[in-house]
Short mmCIF file of C-alpha atoms and ligand atoms in Angstrom, two decimals:
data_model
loop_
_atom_site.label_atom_id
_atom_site.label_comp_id
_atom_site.label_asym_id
_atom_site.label_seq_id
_atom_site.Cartn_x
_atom_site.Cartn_y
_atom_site.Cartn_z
CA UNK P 22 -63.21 -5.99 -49.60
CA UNK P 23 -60.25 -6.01 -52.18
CA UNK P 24 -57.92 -9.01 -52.63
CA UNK P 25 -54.97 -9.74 -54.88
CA UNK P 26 -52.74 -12.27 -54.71
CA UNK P 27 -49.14 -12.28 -56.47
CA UNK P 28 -47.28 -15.50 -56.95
CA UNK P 29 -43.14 -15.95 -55.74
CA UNK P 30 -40.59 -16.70 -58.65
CA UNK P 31 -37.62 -18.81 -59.32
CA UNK P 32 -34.63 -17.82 -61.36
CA UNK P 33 -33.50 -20.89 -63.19
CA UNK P 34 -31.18 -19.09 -65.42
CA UNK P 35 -29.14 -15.80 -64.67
CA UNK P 36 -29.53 -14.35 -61.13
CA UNK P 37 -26.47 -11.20 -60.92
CA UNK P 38 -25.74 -11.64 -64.55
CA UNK P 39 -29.14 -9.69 -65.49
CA UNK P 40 -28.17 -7.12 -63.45
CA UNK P 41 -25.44 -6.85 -65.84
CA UNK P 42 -27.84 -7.13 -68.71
CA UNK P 43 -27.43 -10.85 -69.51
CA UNK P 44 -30.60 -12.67 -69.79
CA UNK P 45 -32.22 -14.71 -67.38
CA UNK P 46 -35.05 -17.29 -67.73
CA UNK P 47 -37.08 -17.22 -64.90
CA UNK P 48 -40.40 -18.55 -63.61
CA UNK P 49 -43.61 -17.86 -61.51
CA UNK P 50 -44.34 -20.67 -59.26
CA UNK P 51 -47.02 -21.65 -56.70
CA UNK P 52 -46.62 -19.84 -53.91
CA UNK P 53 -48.41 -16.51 -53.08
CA UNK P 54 -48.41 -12.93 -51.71
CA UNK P 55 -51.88 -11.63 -50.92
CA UNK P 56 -53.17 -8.55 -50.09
CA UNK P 57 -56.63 -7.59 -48.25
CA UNK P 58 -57.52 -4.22 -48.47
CA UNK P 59 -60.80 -3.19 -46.14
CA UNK P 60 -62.19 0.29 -45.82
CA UNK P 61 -60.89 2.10 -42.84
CA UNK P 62 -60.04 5.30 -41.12
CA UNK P 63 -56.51 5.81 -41.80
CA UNK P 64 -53.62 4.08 -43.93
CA UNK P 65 -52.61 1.10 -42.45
CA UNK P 66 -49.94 -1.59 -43.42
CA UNK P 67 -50.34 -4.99 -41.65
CA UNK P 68 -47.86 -7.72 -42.69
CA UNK P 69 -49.04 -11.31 -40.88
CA UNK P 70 -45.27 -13.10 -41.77
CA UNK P 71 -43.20 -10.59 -41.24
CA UNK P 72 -45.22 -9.49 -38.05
CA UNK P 73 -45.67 -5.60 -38.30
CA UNK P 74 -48.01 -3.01 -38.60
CA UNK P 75 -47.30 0.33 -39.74
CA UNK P 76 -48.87 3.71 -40.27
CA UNK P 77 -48.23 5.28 -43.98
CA UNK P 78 -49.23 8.52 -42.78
CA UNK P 79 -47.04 9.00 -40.31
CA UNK P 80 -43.06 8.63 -40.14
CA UNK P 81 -42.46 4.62 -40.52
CA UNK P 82 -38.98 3.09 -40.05
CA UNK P 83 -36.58 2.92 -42.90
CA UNK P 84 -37.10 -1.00 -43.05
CA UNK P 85 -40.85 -0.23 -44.21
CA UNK P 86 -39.52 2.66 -46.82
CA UNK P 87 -40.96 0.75 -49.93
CA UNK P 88 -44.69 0.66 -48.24
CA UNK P 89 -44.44 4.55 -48.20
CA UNK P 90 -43.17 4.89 -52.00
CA UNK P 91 -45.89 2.39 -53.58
CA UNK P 92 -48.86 4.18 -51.34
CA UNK P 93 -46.87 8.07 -52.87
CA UNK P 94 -47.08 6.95 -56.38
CA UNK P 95 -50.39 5.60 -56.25
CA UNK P 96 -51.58 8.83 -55.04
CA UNK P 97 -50.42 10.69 -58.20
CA UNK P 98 -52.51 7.82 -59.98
CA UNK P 99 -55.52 8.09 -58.09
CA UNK P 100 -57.47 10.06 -55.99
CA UNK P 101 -57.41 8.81 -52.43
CA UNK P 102 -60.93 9.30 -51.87
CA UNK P 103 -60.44 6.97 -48.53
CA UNK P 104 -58.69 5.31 -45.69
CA UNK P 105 -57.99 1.53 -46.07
CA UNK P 106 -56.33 -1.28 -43.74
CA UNK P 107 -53.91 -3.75 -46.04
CA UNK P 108 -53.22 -7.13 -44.62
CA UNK P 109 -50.50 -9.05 -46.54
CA UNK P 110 -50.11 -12.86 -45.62
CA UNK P 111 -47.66 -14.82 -47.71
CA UNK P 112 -46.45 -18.09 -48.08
CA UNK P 113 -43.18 -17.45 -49.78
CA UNK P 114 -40.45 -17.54 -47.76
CA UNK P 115 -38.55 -14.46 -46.99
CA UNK P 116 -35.13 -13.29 -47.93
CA UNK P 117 -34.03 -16.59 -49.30
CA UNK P 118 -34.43 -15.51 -53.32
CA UNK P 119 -38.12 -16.68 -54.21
CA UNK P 120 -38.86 -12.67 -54.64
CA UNK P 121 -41.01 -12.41 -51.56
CA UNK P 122 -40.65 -8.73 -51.35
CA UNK P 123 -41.45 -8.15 -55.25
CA UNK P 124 -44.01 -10.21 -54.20
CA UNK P 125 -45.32 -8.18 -51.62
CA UNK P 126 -45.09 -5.19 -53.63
CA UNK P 127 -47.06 -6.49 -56.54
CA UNK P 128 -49.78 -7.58 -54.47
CA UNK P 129 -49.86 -4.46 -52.25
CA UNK P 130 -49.86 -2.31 -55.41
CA UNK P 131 -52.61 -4.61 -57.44
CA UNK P 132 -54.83 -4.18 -54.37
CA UNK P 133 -54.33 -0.29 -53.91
CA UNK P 134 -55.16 0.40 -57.20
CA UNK P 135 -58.10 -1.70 -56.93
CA UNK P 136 -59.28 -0.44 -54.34
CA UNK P 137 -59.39 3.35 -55.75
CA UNK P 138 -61.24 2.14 -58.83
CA UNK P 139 -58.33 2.33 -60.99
CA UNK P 140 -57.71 -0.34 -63.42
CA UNK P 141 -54.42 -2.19 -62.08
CA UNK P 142 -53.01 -2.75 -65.32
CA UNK P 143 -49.74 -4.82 -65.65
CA UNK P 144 -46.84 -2.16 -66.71
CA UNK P 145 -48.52 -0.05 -64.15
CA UNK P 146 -48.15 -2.41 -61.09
CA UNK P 147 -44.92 -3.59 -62.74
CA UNK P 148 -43.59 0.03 -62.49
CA UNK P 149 -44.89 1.24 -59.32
CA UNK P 150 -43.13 -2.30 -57.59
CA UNK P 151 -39.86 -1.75 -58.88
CA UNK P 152 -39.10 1.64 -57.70
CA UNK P 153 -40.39 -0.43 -54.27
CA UNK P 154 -37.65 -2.74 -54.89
CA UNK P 155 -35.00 0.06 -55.74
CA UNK P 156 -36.16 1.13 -52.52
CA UNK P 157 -35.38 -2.51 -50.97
CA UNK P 158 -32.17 -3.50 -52.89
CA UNK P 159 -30.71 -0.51 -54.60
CA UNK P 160 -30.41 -1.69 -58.08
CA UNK P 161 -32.57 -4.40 -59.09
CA UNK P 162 -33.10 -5.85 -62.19
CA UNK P 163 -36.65 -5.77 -62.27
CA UNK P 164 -36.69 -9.00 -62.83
CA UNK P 165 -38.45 -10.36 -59.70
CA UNK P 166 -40.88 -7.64 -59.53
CA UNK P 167 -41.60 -8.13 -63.21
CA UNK P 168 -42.47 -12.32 -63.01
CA UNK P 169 -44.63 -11.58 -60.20
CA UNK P 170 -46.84 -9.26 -62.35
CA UNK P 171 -46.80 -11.24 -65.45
CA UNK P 172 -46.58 -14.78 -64.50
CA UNK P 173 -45.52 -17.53 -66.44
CA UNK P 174 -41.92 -18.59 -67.71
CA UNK P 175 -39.95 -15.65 -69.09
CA UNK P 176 -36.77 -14.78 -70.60
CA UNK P 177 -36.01 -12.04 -69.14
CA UNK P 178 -33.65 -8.87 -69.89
CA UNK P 179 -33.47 -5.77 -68.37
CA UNK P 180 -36.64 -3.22 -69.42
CA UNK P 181 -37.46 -6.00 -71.79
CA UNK P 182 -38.73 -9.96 -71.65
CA UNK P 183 -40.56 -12.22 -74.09
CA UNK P 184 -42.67 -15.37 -72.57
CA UNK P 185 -41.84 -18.80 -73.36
CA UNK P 186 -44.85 -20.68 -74.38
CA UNK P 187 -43.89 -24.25 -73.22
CA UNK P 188 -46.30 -26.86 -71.92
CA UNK P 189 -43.91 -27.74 -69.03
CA UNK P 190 -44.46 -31.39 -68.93
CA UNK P 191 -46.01 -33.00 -66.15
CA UNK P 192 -42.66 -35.82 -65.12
CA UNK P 193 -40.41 -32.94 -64.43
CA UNK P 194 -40.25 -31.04 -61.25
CA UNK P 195 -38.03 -28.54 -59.30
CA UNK P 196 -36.88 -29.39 -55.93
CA UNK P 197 -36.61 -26.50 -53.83
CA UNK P 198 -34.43 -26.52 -50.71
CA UNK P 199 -34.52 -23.25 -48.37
CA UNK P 200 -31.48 -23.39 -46.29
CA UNK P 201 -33.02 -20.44 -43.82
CA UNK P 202 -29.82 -18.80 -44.05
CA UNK P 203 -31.13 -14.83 -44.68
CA UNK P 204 -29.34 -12.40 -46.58
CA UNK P 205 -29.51 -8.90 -48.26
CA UNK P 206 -30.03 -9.35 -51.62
CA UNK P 207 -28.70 -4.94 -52.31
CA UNK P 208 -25.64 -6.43 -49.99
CA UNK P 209 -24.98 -9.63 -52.25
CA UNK P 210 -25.12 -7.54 -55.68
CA UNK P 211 -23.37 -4.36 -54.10
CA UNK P 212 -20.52 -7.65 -53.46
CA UNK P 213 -20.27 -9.32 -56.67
CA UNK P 214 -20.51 -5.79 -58.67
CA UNK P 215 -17.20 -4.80 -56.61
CA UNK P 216 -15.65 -7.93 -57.61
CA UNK P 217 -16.91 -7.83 -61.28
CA UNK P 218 -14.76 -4.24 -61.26
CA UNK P 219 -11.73 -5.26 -59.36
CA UNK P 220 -10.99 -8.16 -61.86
CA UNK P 221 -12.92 -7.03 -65.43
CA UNK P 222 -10.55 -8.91 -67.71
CA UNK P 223 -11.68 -12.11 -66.08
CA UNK P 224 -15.21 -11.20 -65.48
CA UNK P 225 -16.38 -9.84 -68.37
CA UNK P 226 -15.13 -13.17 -69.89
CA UNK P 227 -17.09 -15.18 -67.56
CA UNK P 228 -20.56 -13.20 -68.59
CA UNK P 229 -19.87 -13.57 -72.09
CA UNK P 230 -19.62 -17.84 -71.56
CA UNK P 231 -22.94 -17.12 -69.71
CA UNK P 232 -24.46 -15.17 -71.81
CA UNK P 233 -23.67 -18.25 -74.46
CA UNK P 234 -24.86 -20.71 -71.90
CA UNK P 235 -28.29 -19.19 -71.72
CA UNK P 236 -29.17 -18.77 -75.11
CA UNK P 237 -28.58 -22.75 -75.31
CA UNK P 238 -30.56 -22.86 -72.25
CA UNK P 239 -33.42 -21.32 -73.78
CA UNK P 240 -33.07 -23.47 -76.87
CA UNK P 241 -33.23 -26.23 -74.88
CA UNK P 242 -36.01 -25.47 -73.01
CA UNK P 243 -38.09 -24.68 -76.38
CA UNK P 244 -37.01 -28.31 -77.46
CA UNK P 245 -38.09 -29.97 -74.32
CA UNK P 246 -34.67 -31.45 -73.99
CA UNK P 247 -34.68 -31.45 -70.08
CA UNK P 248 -31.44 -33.82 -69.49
CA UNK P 249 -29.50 -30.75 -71.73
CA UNK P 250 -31.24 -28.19 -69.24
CA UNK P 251 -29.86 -29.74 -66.75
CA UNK P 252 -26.16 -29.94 -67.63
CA UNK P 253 -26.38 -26.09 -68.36
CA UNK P 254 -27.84 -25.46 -64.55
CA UNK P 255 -24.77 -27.32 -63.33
CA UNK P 256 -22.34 -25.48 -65.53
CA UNK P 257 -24.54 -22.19 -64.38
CA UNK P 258 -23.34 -23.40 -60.91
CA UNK P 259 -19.96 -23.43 -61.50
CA UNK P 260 -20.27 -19.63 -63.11
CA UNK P 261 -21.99 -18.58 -59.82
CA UNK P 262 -19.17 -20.22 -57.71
CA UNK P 263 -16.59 -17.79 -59.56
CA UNK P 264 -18.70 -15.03 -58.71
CA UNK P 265 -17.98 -15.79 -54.68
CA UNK P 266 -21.85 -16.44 -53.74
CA UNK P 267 -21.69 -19.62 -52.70
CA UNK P 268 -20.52 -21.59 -49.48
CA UNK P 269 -20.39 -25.01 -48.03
CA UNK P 270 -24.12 -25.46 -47.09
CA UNK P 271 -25.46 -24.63 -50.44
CA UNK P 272 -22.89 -26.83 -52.08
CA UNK P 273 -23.41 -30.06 -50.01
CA UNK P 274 -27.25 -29.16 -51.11
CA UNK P 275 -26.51 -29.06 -55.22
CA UNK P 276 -24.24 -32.37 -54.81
CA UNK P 277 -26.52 -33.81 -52.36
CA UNK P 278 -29.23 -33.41 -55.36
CA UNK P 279 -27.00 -34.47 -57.92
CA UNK P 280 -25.94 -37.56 -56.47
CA UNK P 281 -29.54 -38.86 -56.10
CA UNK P 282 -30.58 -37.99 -59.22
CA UNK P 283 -30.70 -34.59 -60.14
CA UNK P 284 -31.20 -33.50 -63.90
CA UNK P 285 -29.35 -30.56 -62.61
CA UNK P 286 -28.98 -28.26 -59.77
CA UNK P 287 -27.47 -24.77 -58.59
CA UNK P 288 -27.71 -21.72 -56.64
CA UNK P 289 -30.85 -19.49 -57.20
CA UNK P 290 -31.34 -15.76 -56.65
CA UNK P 291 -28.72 -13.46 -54.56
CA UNK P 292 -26.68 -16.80 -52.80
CA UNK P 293 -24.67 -16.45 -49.80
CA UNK P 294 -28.33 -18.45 -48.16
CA UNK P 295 -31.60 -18.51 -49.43
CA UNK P 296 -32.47 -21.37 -52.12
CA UNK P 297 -31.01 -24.12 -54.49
CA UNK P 298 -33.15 -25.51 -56.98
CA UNK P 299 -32.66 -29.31 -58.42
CA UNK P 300 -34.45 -29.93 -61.72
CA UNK P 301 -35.74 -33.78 -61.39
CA UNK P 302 -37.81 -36.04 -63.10
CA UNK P 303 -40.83 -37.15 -60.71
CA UNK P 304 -39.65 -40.60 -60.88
CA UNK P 305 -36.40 -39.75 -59.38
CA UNK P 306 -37.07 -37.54 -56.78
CA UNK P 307 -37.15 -39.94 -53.99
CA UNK P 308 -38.70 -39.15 -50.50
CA UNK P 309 -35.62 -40.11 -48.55
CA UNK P 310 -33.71 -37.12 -50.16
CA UNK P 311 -36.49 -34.65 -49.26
CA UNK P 312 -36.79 -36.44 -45.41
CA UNK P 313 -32.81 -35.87 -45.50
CA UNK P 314 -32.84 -32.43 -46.18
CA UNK P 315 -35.99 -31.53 -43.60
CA UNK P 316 -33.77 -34.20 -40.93
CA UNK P 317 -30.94 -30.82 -41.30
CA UNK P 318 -33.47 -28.07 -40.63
CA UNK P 319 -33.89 -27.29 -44.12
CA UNK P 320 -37.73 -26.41 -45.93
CA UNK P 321 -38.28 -27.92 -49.27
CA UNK P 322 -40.97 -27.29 -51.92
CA UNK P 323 -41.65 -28.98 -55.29
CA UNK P 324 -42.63 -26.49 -57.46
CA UNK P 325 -43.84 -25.85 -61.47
CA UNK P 326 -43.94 -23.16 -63.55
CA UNK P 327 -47.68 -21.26 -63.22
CA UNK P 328 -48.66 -19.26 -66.28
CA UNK P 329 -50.80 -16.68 -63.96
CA UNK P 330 -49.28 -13.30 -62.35
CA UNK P 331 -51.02 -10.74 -59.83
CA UNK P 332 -55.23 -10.98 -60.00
CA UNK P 333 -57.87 -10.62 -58.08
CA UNK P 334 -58.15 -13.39 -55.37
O1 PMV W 423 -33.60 -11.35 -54.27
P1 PMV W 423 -33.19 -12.63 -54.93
O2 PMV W 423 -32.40 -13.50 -54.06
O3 PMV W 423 -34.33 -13.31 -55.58
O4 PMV W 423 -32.14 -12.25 -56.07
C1 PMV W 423 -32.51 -11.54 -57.21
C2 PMV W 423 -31.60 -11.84 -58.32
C3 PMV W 423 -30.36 -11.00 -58.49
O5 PMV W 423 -29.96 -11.19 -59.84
C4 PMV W 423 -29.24 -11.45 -57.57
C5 PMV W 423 -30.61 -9.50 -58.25
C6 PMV W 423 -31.46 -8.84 -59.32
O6 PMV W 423 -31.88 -7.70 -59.08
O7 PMV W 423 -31.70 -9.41 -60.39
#
């Protein structure tokens, strides 16, 4: 039996600015796509969460594309000497901007390779699961797909990212709050790319500030000034806002966090639903706020950085 486990991300810095080449920082946190791979007569796809089975060698619906694509280029890697069943059972939520399908693909990928006694090195699984997620959201960044295989806490630009070796220290923390509210990440970016075109002059202002703010945000960060960090997620907020991905649920969530203590908080991944992240010191994060946001239907998580991408579980 093969088993490989890829963890979920956070984008702290930079989500639809990377896809314009800006960097992002983002991180690898605790939660975990697995895949279990078992010898078998046939090529079979199980997902537990999202609660289907498919067939890889027969005609599978254009939802499940991505599973086709990974098991195609694997078999110009490797011989496919046999049949296998894959169960995949995850814990990160889906389509709410902790990369669940990158995810997914890393671990499904990992495990395939695995299984066919090649070695699953990192810039191979890191290939093969982006031209999944091409296949899921049109034109990525890479960058979900690429802090699932690596791990750790990574500035990140397009083709290219360089780790930041921080201890992240043990009194800070990031609240995450999933609204449930699903959306299409290709949809999202297909939206704020028309946008970006329609009104260039402006935008192409408004990526250069960013691309200012994040460089601070990284220095920052290297420093271990987290009250700084903070102030640059909030005016990283505001930047998202002009880019139209945000509405009145996830804003009564980033003031919510603000007003009860918040270092800072905003937006993460595609918007329009999905996540927002608060950055807060342990000793502030209060259990009424988290009991508040549950009360309204809403999952939360406390998450850290993890140093550790796709192995062997
Ligand atoms: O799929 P999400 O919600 O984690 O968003 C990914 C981040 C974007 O910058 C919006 C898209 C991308 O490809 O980088």
């Amino acid at each position: 039996m093969i088993c490989s486990e890829a963890p979920g991300k956070i984008i702290l810095f930079g989500e639809h600015f990377v896809v314009k080449n800006k960097p992002a920082i983002v991180t690898a946190v605790n939660l975990y796509a697995k895949t279990i791979i078992k010898e078998y007569n046939g090529f079979k796809v199980e997902s537990k969460q999202m609660g289907f089975t498919i067939d890889l060698d027969k005609p599978v619906p254009r939802e499940y594309s991505h599973f086709i694509e990974i098991f195609k280029l694997i078999s110009v890697k490797t011989s496919i000497s046999k049949g296998f069943y894959a169960i995949i059972d995850s814990n990160i939520p889906v389509a709410s901007g902790m990369g669940s399908s990158a995810a997914t693909a890393v671990s499904l990928t990992h495990a395939l390779l695995s299984y066919y006694g090649f070695k699953p090195e990192y810039s191979l699984v890191n290939e093969i699961a982006y031209r999944a997620e091409e296949i899921v959201h049109g034109k990525p960044s890479g960058v979900d797909n690429t802090v699932s295989t690596y791990g750790g806490l990574l500035f990140y630009r397009k083709n290219s990212f360089e780790r930041i070796s921080i201890k992240w220290p043990d009194e800070i923390v990031i609240l995450v709050v999933d609204t449930g509210i699903k959306r299409n990440t290709g949809e999202v970016v297909r939206k704020v790319l028309e946008l970006y075109d329609k009104y260039v002059d402006i935008y192409s202002g408004i990526y250069g500030v960013y691309e200012k703010l994040v460089f601070e945000a990284y220095k920052y960060l290297v420093h271990g000034d987290f009250h700084r960090l903070g102030e640059l997620m909030n005016i990283n907020q505001s930047l998202l806002e002009s880019l139209n991905i945000s509405n009145s649920v996830l804003e009564n969530i980033v003031y919510a966090m603000r007003e009860k203590g918040a270092l800072g908080s905003k937006i993460s991944g595609a918007g329009q639903g999905g996540i927002v992240i608060g950055l807060f010191k342990t000793s502030d994060l209060k259990n009424d706020l988290i009991h508040e946001f549950n009360s309204k239907g809403f999952k939360t998580y406390i998450v850290k950085p993890i140093n550790t991408g796709v192995k062997n579980c």
